[in-house]
DNA sequence: GGCTGAAAGTTGTAGGACAACTATTGACTA
DNA sequence: TAGTCAATAGTTGTCCTACAACTTTCAGCC
């Protein structure tokens, strides 16, 4: 059984590798919704790890709403229709999330420039001086149709020019992956917004209604890396949450 | 060290009792934000449980965004300004959430009646026949000020008349607690809504803008118990989410 | 002062054991 | 036959002990 965890230098914990792998297996419909998966003992043997590690991984997936662990009975795949719980708690790139939902993600760049940070950006990114930042305006597409408009400001003082150049037209998270410095945490706020200033193009919603996810991403050292405002077009993107006790 | 877990007949797991207790201690500011809490070994000794149990409890709180567990270093209380992560993933009553945020919760009943279920309600509650349901319209107040309007439909076919009567003017969750049948899961959807039909009174938002949390609550046996639409007044309630990898 | 390496402290993983709970089976009874 | 009940096997929850992996501290040395 090969895991192919650790994508780069930084090695993910064993628990994380297994949790990721089982998550992928669930989303790949290896088990039907409601079906009982292998017992912890079996999984531990297959993955060649201890039961403790498997248990921790399964617990994570239970938190994420994918599994239901029943004492004395077994562990079952949760039934959530066609949609996948959005996982607001898990830090994933938009592209990854869209892909997991079964669509094909893409981006459409509208603005992509390096300029001085505004006052609000300085505050959010904890900059003392108005240094240079990378500013992006993009439409997020699923199967070619816009589902959100994203306004991102990225602190580039500690990034090489090559990486910055890459970000200007590709995925921000993927670029950060190449230097192994993807953010590991984000503090997000959710708001309902109505505004004529947001979005562009023919697929822009006529009622000006958006669900705004405003967040600051932090590096492993706790430094702010990116400040982004993502405006989800109401009705185009399903925010599904499985809540548990 | 007394835990006072199991509030009624149903016994909560050890892990859950400890997780709840530590959560309360964190929210009571027993440790400052950023501060390192006791080691797992210490906690295990204090609570008189194994380290495994403590670890599981801490993992839960880490997932909820309250703690940061660092390998080789220790476990730290997360720093999130004044606000408490809303915990969209944890199933809590509105009152509990508001109380945890440091406000005093209350309810204002507008409608409270028993009537036949509508078609949509029948679908959501999985009823074959249009049986009787309890319908409530309430304003949710924090420190006397409305933060949300809630429209709830409760399946009462399996409830005693006394419990139903209690719900008509008190907390739904508290009433369900008395017979030990609080829902353990909810499937929720989040939307931005603009509507003139929602809410009432002088504190109703003039811009008609709400964040709608529409959800179905399920019992331990998987049966739908309640269908509710809670319209949060945009700007009055902070939906704060800590996202982690 | 600054570097090095040992040591102590903490979380992560292992393995084995038993407790607690669930689901199934089959015997027994009315 | 249908229903009840007890035994049983299977699964998750908790405990114990030990060690690996990592971080922080600090004494000792240059």
CSV table of C-alpha atoms (C1' of nucleotides) in Angstrom, one decimal, chain D:
chain,number,residue,atom,x,y,z
D,1,DT,C1',-45.2,-19.7,14.3
D,2,DA,C1',-43.9,-15.7,16.5
D,3,DG,C1',-41.6,-13.6,20.1
D,4,DT,C1',-38.1,-13.4,23.9
D,5,DC,C1',-33.7,-14.0,25.7
D,6,DA,C1',-29.0,-15.3,26.2
D,7,DA,C1',-24.8,-16.3,24.3
D,8,DT,C1',-21.4,-14.8,20.9
D,9,DA,C1',-18.7,-12.5,17.7
D,10,DG,C1',-17.4,-8.1,15.9
D,11,DT,C1',-16.2,-3.2,16.6
D,12,DT,C1',-15.1,1.1,18.8
D,13,DG,C1',-13.5,3.3,23.4
D,14,DT,C1',-10.1,3.5,27.0
D,15,DC,C1',-5.9,2.1,29.4
D,16,DC,C1',-0.9,1.1,30.0
D,17,DT,C1',3.8,1.2,28.7
D,18,DA,C1',7.4,2.2,25.8
D,19,DC,C1',9.8,4.6,22.4
D,20,DA,C1',10.4,7.8,18.2
D,21,DA,C1',10.5,12.5,16.6
D,22,DC,C1',10.6,17.1,17.4
D,23,DT,C1',11.4,21.6,20.1
D,24,DT,C1',13.4,24.3,23.6
D,25,DT,C1',16.7,25.2,27.0
D,26,DC,C1',21.0,25.7,28.8
D,27,DA,C1',25.6,24.6,30.1
D,28,DG,C1',30.0,24.4,28.2
D,29,DC,C1',33.3,25.7,24.9
D,30,DC,C1',35.6,28.5,21.4
